[in-house]
mmCIF file of C-alpha atoms in Angstrom:
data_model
loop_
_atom_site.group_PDB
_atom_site.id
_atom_site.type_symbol
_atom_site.label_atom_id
_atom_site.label_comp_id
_atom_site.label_asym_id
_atom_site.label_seq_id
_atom_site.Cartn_x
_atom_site.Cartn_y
_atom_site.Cartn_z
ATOM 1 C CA UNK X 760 17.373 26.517 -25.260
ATOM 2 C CA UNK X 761 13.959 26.549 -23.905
ATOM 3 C CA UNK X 762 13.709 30.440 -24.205
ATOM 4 C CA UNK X 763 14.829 30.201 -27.308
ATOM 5 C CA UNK X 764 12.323 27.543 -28.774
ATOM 6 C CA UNK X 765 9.367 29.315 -27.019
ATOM 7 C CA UNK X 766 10.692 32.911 -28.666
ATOM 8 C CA UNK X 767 10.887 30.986 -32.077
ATOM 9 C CA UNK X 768 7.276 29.213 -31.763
ATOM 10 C CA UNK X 769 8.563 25.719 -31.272
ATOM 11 C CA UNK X 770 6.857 25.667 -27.891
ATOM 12 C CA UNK X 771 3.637 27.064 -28.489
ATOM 13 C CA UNK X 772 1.940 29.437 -25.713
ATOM 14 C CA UNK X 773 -0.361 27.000 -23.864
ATOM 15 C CA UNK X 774 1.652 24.084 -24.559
ATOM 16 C CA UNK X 775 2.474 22.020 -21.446
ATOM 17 C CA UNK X 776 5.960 21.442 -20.609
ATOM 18 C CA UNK X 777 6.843 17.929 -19.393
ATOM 19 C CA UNK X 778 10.048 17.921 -17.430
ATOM 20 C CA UNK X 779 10.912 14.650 -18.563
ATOM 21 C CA UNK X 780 10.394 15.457 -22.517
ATOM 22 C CA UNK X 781 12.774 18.800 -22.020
ATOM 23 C CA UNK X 782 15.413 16.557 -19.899
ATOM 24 C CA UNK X 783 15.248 14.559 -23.336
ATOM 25 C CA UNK X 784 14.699 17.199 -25.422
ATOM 26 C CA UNK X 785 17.579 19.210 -24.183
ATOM 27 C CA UNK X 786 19.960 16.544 -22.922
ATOM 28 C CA UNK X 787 20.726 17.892 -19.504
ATOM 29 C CA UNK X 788 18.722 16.836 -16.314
ATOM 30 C CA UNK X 789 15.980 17.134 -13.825
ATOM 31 C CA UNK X 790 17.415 20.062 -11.749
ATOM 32 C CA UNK X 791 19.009 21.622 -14.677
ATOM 33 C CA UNK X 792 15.319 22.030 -16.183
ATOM 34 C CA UNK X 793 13.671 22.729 -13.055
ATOM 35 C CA UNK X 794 15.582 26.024 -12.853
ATOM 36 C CA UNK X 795 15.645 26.592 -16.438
ATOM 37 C CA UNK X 796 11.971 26.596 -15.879
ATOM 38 C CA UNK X 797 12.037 28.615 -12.675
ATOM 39 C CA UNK X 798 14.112 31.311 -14.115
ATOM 40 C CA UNK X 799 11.453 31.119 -17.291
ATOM 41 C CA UNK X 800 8.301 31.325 -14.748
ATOM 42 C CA UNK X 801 9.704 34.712 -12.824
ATOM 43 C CA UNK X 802 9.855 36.618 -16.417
ATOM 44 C CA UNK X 803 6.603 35.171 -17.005
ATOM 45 C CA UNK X 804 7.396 32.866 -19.808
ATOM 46 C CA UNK X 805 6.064 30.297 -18.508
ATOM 47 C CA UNK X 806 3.577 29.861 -15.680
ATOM 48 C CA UNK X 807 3.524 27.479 -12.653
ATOM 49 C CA UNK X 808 0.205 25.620 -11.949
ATOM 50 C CA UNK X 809 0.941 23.624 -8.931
ATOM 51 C CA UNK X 810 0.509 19.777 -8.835
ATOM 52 C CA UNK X 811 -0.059 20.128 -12.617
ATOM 53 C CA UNK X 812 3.493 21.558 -13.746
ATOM 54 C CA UNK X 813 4.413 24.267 -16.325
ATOM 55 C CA UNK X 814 2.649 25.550 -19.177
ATOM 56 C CA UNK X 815 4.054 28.583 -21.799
ATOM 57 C CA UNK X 816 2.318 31.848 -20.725
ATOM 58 C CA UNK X 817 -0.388 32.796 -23.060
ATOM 59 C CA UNK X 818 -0.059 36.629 -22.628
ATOM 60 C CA UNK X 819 -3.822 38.728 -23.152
ATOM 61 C CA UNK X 820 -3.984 40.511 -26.393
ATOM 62 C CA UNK X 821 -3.700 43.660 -24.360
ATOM 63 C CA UNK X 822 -0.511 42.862 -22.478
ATOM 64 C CA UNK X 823 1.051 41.632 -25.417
ATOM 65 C CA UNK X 824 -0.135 45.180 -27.618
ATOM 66 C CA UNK X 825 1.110 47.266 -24.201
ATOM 67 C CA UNK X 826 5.117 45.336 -24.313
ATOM 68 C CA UNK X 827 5.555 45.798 -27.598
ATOM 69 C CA UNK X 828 4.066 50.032 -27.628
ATOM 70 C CA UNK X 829 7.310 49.976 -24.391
ATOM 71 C CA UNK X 830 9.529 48.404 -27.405
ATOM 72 C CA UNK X 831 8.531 50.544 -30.287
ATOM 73 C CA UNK X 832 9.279 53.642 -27.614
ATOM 74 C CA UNK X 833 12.159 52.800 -26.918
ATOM 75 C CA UNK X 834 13.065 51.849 -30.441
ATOM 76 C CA UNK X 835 12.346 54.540 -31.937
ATOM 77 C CA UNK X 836 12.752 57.511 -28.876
ATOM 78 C CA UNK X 837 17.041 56.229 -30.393
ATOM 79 C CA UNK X 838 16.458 56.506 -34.443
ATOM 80 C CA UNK X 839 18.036 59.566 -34.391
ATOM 81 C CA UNK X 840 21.294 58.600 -32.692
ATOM 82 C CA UNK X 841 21.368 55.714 -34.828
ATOM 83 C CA UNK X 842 20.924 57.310 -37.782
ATOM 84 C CA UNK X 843 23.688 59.859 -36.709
ATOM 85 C CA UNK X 844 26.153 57.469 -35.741
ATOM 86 C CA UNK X 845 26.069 54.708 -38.093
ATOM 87 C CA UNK X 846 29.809 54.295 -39.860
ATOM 88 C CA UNK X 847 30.049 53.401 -43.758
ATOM 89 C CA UNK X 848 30.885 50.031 -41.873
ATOM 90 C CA UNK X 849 28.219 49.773 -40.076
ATOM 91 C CA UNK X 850 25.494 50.337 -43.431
ATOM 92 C CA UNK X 851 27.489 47.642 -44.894
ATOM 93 C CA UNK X 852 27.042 45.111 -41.802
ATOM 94 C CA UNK X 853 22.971 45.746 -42.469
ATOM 95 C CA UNK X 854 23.002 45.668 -45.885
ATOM 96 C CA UNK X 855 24.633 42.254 -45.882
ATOM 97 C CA UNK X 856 22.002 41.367 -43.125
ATOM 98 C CA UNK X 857 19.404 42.318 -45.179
ATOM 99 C CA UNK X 858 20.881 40.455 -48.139
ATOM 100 C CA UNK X 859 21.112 37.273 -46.214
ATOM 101 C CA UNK X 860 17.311 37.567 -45.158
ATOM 102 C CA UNK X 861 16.268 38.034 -48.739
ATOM 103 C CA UNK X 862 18.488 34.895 -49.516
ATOM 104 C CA UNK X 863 16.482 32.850 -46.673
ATOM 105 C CA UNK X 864 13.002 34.038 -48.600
ATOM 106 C CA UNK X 865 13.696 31.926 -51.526
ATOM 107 C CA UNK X 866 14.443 28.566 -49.662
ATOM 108 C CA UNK X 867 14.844 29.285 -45.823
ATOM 109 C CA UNK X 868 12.493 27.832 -42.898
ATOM 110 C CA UNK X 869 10.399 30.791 -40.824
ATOM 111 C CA UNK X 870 13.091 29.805 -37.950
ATOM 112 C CA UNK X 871 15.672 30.919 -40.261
ATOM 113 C CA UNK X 872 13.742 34.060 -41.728
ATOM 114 C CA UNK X 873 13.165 35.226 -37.565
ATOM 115 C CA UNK X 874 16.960 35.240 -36.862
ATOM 116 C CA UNK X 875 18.051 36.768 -39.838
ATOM 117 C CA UNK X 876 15.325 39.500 -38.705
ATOM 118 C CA UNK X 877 16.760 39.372 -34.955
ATOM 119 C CA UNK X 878 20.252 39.448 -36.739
ATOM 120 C CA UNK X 879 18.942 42.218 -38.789
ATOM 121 C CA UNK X 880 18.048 44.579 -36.101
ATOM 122 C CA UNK X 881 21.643 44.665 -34.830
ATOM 123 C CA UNK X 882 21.279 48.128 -36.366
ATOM 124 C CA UNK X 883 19.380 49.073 -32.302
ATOM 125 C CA UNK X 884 23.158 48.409 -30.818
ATOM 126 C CA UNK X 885 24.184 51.393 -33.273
ATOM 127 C CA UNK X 886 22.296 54.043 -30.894
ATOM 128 C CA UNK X 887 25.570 53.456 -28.499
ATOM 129 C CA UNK X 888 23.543 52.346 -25.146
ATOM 130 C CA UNK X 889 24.169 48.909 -24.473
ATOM 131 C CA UNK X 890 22.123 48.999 -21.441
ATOM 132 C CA UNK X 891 18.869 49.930 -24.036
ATOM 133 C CA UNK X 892 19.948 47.232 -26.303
ATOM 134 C CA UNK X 893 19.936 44.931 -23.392
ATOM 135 C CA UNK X 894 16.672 46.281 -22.494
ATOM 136 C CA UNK X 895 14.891 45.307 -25.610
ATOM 137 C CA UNK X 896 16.466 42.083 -25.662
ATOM 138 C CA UNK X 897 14.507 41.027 -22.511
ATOM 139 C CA UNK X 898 11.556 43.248 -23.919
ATOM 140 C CA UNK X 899 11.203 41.243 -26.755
ATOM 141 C CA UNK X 900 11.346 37.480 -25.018
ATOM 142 C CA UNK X 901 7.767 39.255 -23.258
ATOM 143 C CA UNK X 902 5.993 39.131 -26.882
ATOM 144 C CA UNK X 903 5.137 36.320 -29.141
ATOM 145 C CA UNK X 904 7.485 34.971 -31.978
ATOM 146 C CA UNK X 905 7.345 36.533 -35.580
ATOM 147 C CA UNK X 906 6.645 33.495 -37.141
ATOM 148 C CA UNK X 907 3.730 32.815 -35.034
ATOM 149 C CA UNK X 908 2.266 36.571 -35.439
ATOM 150 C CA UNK X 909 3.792 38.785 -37.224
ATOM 151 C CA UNK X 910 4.675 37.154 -40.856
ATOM 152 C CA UNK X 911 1.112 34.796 -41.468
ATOM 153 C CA UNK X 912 1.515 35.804 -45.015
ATOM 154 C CA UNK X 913 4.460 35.012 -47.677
ATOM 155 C CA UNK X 914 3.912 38.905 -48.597
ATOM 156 C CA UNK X 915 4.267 39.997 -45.464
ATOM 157 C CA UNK X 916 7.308 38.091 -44.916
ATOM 158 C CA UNK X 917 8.453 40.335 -48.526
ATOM 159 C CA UNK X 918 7.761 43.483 -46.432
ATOM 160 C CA UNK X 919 9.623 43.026 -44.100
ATOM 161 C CA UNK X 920 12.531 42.675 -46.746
ATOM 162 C CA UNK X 921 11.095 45.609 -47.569
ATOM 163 C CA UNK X 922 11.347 47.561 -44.788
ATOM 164 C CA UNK X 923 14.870 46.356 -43.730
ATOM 165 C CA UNK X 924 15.995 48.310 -47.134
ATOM 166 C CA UNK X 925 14.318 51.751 -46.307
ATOM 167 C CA UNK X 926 15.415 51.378 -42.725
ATOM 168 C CA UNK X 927 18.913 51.330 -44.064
ATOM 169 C CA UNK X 928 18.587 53.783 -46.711
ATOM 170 C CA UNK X 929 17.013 56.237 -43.690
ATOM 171 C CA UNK X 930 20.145 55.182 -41.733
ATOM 172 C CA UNK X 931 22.314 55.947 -44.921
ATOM 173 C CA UNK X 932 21.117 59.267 -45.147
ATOM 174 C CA UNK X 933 21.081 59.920 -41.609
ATOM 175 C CA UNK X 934 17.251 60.562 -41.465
ATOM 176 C CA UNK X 935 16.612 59.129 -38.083
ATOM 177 C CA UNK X 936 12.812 60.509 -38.406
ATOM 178 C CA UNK X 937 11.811 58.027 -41.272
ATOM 179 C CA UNK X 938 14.439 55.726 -39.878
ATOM 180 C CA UNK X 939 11.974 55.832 -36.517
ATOM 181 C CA UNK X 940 8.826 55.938 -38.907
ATOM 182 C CA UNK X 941 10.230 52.230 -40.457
ATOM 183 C CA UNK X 942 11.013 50.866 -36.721
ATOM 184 C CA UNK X 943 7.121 51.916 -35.647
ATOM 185 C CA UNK X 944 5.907 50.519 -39.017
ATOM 186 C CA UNK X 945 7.172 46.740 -38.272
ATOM 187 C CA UNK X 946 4.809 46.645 -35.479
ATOM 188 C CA UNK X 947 1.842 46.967 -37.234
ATOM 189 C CA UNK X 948 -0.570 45.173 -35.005
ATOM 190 C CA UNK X 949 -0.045 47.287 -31.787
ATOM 191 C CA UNK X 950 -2.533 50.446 -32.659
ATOM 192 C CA UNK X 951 -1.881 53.907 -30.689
ATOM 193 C CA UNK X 952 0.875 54.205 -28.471
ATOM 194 C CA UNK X 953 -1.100 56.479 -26.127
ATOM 195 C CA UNK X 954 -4.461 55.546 -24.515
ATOM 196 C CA UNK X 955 -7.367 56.506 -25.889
#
C-alpha cells in the first residue's frame, strides 16, 4: 500500500513518513510498517535519516532520466517479439484497455487515468519473458508517478490516448519497429539514450 501510494503521487517525494499516521493510514501496526518501510528504504524508495525517521526519496533529475533510458531499452530492445507474437486475442485485450483509458479521460481521477496506463501496458508481458516483465515492474517503482510528471497537461494526458492506439495498430500489423518507436516516444523527457 505504501509503494503503491508513493508510485501514484499520494506520498509525495520529500514527504516525511510518520509511522504512526501509516499505522492509521494503513490499519496494520508498528512492526508491520517498520518493515514495510525497511523493505521500501533498500530499493531506495524511501530513505532513512536516523533519529529523524523516513522521508520518500527524491531521486536527482539525472538518476531519474538514467532508470527510465534502462526501461525504454529494455522496452523497446522486445517490440519486435511483441509485435510478432501478439494473438487476435491479445489486440483485443489492448484495444479494450485503451478504450477504458479514453473512458477515464472524460470523468476519471489522474489515479484512475495511471492504472488504466499501467493496465494498458500489459501489452510488455506479450514479448513472452516474464522475468523482463518482472524486471520493468521493479524498474518502474525507481521513477516518479505519471501523474506527478509525465501528464501536467489535459493534452498530454490525450496523447497518451493517442499513442496507446498507434502502439496497437503497430502491434496489429506486426511492425515491432514503429511499435518500439511509440514505446521510446512515451518517455519524452529522458533525452539520448547514449552519453554524449
Amino acid at each position: 500500500m505504501i509503494l503503491h501510494d508513493i508510485q501514484t503521487g499520494l506520498l509525495a517525494p520529500g514527504a516525511w513518513l510518520k509511522q504512526i499516521d501509516l499505522q492509521q493510514r494503513y490499519r496494520c501496526g508498528r512492526p508491520e510498517v517498520r518493515r514495510a518501510l525497511d523493505r521500501l528504504a533498500q530499493k531506495r524508495l524511501v530513505a532513512h535519516v536516523p533519529n529523524r525517521g523516513y522521508h520518500v526519496y527524491r531521486p536527482d533529475g539525472r538518476q531519474e532520466a538514467e532508470v527510465a533510458k534502462i526501461r525504454i531499452l529494455l522496452e523497446t530492445g522486445v517490440a519486435g517479439r511483441i509485435a510478432g507474437c501478439a494473438t487476435a486475442a491479445d489486440i483485443a485485450l489492448l484495444e479494450q484497455l485503451a478504450a477504458e483509458f479514453v473512458r477515464l479521460l472524460a470523468d476519471g481521477t489522474t489515479l484512475e487515468l495511471y492504472e488504466a496506463n499501467l493496465a494498458f501496458h500489459h501489452l510488455l508481458s506479450l514479448c513472452g519473458n516474464q522475468e523482463l516483465v518482472a524486471l520493468v515492474a521493479d524498474i518502474r517503482q525507481h521513477t516518479s508517478a505519471a501523474p506527478v510528471h509525465q501528464w501536467t497537461t489535459r493534452a498530454r494526458i490525450e496523447q497518451s490516448a493517442r499513442e496507446h492506439d498507434e502502439m496497437i495498430e503497430a502491434v496489429r500489423q506486426g511492425d515491432g519497429t514503429r511499435l518500439g518507436a511509440m514505446l521510446g516516444v512515451a518517455y519524452p523527457s529522458t533525452g539520448p539514450l547514449t552519453a554524449t
